[in-house]
mmCIF file of C-alpha atoms and ligand atoms in Angstrom:
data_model
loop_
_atom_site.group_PDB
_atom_site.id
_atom_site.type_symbol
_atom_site.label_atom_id
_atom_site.label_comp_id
_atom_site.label_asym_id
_atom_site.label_seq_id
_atom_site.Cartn_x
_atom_site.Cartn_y
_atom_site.Cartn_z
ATOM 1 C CA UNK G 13 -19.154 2.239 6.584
ATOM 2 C CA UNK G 14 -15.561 2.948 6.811
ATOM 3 C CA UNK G 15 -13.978 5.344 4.361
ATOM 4 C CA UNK G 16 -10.666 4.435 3.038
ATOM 5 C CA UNK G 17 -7.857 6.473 1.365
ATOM 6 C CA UNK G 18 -5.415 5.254 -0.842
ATOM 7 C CA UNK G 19 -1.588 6.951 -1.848
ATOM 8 C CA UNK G 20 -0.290 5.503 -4.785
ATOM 9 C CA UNK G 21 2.735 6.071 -7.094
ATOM 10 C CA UNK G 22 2.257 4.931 -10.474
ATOM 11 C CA UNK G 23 -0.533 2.586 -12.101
ATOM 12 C CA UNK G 24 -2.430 1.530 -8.993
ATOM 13 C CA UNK G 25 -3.432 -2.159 -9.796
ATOM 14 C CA UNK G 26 -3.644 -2.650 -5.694
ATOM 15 C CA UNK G 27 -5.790 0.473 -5.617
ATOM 16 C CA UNK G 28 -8.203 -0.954 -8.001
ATOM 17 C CA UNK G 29 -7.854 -4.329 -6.165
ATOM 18 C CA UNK G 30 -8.638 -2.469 -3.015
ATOM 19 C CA UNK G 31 -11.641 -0.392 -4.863
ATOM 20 C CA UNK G 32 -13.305 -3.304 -6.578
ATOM 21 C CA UNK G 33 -13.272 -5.241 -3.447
ATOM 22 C CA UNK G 34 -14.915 -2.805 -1.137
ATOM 23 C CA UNK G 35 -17.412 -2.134 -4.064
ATOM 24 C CA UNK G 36 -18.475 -5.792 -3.535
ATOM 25 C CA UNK G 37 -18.187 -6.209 0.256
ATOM 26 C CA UNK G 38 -19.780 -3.069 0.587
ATOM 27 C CA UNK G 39 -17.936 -2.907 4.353
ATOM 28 C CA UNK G 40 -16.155 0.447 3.425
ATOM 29 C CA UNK G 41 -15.833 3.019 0.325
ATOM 30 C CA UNK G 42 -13.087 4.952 -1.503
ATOM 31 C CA UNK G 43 -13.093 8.649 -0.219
ATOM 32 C CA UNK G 44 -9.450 9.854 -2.062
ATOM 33 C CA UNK G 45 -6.729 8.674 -4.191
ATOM 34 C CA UNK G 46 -3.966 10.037 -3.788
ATOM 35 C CA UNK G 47 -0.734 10.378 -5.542
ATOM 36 C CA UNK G 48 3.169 11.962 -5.393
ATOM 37 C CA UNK G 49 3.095 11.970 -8.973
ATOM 38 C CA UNK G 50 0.550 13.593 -11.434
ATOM 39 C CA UNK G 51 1.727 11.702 -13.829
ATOM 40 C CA UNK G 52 0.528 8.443 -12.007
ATOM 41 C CA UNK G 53 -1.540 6.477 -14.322
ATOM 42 C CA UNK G 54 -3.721 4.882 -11.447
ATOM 43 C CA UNK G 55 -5.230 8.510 -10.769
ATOM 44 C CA UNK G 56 -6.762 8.607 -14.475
ATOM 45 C CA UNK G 57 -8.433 4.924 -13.257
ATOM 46 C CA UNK G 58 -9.919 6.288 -9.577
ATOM 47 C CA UNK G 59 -11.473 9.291 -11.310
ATOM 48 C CA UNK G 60 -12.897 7.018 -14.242
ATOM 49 C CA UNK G 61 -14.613 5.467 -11.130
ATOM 50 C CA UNK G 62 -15.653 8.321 -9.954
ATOM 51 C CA UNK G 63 -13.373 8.401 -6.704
ATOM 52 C CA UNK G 64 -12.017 11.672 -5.949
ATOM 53 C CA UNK G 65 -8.327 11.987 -6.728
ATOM 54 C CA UNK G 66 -5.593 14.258 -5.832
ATOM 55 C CA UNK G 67 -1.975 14.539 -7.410
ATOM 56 C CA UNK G 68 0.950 16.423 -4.634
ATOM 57 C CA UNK G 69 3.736 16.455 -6.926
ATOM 58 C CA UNK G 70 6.831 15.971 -3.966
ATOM 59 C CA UNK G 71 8.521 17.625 -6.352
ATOM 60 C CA UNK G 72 7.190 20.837 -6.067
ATOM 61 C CA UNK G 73 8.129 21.205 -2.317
ATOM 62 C CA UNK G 74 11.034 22.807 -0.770
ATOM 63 C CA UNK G 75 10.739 19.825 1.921
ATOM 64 C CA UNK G 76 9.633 16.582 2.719
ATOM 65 C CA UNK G 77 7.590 18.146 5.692
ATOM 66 C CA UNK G 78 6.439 20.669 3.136
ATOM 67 C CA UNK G 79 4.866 17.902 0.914
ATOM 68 C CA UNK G 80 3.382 16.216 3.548
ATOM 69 C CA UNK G 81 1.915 19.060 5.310
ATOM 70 C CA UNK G 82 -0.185 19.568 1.509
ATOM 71 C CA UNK G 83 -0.945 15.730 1.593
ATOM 72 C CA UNK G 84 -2.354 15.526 4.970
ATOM 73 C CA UNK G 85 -4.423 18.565 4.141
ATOM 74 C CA UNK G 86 -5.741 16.429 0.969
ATOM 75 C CA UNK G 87 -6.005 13.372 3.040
ATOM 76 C CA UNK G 88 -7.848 15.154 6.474
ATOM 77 C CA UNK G 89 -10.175 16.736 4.054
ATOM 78 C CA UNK G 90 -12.321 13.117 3.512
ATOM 79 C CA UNK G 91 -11.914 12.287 6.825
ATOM 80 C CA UNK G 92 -10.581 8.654 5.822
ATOM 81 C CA UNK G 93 -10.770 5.857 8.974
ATOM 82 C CA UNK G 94 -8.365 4.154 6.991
ATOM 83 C CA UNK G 95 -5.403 5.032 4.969
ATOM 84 C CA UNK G 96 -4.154 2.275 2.289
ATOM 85 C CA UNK G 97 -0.490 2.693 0.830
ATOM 86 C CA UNK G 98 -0.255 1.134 -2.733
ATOM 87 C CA UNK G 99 2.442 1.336 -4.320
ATOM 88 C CA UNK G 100 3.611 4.226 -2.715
ATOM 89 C CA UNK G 101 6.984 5.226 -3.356
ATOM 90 C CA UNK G 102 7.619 8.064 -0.381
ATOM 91 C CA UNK G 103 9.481 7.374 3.220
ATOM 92 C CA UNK G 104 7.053 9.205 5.096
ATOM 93 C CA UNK G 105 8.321 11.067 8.392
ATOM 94 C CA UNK G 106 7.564 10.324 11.953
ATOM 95 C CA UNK G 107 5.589 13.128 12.043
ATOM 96 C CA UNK G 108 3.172 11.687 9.164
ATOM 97 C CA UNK G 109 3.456 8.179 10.324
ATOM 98 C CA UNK G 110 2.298 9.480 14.151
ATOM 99 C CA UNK G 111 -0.626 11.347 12.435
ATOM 100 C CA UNK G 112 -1.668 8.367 10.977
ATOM 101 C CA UNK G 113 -0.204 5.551 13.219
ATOM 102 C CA UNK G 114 -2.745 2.340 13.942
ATOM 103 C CA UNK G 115 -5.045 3.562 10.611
ATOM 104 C CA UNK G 116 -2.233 3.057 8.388
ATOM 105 C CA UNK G 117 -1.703 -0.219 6.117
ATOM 106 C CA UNK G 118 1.576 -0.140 3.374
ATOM 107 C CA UNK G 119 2.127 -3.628 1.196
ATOM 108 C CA UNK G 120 5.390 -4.694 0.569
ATOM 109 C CA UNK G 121 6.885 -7.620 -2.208
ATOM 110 C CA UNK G 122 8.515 -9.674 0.276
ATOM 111 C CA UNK G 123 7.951 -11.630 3.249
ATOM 112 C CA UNK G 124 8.684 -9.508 6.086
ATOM 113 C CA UNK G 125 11.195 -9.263 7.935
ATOM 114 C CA UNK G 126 12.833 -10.444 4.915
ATOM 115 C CA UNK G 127 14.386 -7.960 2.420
ATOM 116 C CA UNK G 128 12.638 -4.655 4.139
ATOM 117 C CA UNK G 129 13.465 -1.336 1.423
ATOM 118 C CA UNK G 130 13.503 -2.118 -2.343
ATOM 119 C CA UNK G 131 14.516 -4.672 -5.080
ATOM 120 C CA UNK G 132 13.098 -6.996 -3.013
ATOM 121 C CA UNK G 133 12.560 -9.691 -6.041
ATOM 122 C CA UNK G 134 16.534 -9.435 -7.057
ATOM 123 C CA UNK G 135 17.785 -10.184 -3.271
ATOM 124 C CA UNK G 136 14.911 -12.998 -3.058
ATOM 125 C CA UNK G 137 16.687 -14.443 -6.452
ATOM 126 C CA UNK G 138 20.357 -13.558 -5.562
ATOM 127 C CA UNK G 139 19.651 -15.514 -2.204
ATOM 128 C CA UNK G 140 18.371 -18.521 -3.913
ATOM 129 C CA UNK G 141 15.123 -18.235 -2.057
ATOM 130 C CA UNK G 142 12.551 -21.336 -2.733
ATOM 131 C CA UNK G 143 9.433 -18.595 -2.057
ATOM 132 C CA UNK G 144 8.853 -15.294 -2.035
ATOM 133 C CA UNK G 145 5.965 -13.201 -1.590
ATOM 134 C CA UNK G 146 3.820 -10.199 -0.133
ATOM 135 C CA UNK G 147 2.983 -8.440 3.342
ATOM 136 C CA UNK G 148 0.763 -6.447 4.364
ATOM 137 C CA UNK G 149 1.535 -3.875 7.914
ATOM 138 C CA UNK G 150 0.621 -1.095 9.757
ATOM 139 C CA UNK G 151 3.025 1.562 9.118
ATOM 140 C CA UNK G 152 5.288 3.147 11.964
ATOM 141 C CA UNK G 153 8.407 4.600 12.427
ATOM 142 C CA UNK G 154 10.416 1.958 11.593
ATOM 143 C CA UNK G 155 10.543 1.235 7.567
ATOM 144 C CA UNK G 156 8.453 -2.161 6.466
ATOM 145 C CA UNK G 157 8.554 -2.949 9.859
ATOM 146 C CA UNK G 158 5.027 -2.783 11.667
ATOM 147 C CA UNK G 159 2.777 -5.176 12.779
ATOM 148 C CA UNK G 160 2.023 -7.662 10.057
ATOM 149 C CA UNK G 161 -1.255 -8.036 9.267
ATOM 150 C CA UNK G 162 -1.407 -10.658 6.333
ATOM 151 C CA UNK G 163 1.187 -12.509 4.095
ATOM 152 C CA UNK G 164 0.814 -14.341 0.636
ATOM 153 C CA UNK G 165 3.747 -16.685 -0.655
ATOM 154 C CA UNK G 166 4.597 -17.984 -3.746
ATOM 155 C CA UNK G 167 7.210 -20.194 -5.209
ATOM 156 C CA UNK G 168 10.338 -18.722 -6.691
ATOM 157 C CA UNK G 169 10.810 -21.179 -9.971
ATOM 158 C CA UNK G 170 13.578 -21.707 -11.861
ATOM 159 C CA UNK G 171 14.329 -19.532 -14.459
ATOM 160 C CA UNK G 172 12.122 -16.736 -12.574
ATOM 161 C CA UNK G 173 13.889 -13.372 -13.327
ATOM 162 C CA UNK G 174 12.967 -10.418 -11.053
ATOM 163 C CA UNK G 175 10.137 -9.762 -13.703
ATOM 164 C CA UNK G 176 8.567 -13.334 -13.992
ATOM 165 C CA UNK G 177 8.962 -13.202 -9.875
ATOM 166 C CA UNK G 178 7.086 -9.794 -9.666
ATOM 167 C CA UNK G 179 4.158 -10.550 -11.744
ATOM 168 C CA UNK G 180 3.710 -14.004 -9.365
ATOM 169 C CA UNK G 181 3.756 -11.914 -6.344
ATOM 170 C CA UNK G 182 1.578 -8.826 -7.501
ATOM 171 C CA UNK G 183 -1.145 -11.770 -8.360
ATOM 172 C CA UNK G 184 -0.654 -12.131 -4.882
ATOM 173 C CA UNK G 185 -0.761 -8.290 -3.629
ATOM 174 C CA UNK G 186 -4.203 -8.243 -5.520
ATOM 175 C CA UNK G 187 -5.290 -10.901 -3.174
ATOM 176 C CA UNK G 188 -4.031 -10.153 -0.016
ATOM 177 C CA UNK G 189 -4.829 -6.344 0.525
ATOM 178 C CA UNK G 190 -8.318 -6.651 -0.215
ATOM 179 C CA UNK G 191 -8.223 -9.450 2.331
ATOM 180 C CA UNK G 192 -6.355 -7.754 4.853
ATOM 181 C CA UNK G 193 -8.448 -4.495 4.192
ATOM 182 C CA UNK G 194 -11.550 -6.593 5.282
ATOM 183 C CA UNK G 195 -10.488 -7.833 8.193
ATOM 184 C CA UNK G 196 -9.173 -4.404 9.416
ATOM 185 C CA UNK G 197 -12.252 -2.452 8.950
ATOM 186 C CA UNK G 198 -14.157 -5.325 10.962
ATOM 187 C CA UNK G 199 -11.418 -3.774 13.685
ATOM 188 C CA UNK G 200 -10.004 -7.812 13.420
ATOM 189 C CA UNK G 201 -6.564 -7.444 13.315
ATOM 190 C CA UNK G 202 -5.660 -11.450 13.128
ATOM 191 C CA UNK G 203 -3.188 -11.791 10.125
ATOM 192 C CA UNK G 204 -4.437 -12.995 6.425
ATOM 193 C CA UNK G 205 -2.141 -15.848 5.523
ATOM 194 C CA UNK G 206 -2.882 -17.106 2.053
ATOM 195 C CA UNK G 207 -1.246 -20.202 1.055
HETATM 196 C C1 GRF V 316 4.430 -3.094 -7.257
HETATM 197 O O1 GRF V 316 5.801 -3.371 -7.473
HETATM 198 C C2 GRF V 316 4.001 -3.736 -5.982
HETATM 199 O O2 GRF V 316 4.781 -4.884 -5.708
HETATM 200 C C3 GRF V 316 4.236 -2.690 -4.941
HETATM 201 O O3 GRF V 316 4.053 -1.445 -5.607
HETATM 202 C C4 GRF V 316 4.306 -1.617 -7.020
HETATM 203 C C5 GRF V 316 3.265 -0.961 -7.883
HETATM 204 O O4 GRF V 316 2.018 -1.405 -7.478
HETATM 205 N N1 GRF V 316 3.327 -2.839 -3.851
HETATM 206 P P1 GRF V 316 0.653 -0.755 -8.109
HETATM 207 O O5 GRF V 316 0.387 -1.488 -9.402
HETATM 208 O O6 GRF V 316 0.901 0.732 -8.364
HETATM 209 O O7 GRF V 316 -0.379 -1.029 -7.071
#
């Protein structure tokens, strides 16, 4: 069975998409959450699971290699197959990426290539965009910009502020990644495009 970490930021609704679904497919299991921030709220969720959790404030390191050096320790210590980014905040290095690279999945509110980096909903709206959505990818080098591996859409409605828009597309992430995460422990790597 494959054993999957997750790095999250804040609340961690994708991790517990991600958690919930391998509990029922039973093709992999949880070995770490992980987050940047102690005070992330989805850490309090994983251990009220029962999935071991661990909180590197990036704060509390001189550098980014610093941080990352204590994370990867973390992270090497379950001896994950599979890494899972939700929600995570960080631009990793090249060095972290390489460790990782071809076990490494990040989602990302927008349709890749469109609107790589953040407020992705805003420059969706400011464009007039009739949908928007979610990607998932393997992580490299190059920011929101590896292989895609699945892709949601939804319509952007009139009216939709970058809130309304958000809440349609993390319906969406919730979805997707669980999707995606099946299909890449099976070792299929055909995208997951949900209509
Ligand atoms: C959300 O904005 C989502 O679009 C992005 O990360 C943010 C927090 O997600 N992937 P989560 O609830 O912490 O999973």
């Amino acid at each position: 069975m494959k054993r999957v970490a997750i790095l999250i930021s804040g609340g961690g609704s994708n991790m517990l998409a991600l958690v919930r679904d391998m509990a029922e497919g039973g093709y992999a299991r949880p070995v770490l959450v992980a987050a940047n921030d102690p005070r992330a709220g989805g850490l309090a969720k994983a251990a009220a699971l029962d999935i071991p959790t661990a909180a590197i404030d990036h704060r509390a390191y001189p550098t980014r290699e610093a941080f990352e050096a204590a994370l990867a320790e973390k992270i090497d210590a379950t001896r994950p197959d599979i890494l899972c980014l939700a929600g995570f905040m960080r631009i990793l290095t090249p060095g972290f990426i390489h460790r990782y690279e071809g076990r490494m999945l990040n989602i990302h509110p927008s349709l890749l290539p469109k609107y790589p980096g953040l407020h992705t909903h805003a420059r969706a709206l400011a464009a007039g965009d009739a949908q928007a959505g979610c990607t998932v990818h393997e992580v490299t080098a190059d920011l929101d910009a590896g292989p895609i591996l699945g892709q949601a859409r939804v319509p952007v409605l009139p009216g939709d502020t970058q809130e309304t828009l958000a809440a349609r597309v993390l319906t969406q992430e919730h979805r997707l990644y669980p999707a995606v995460l099946r299909r890449f422990a099976a070792g299929d790597r055909t995208p997951v495009l949900l209509p």
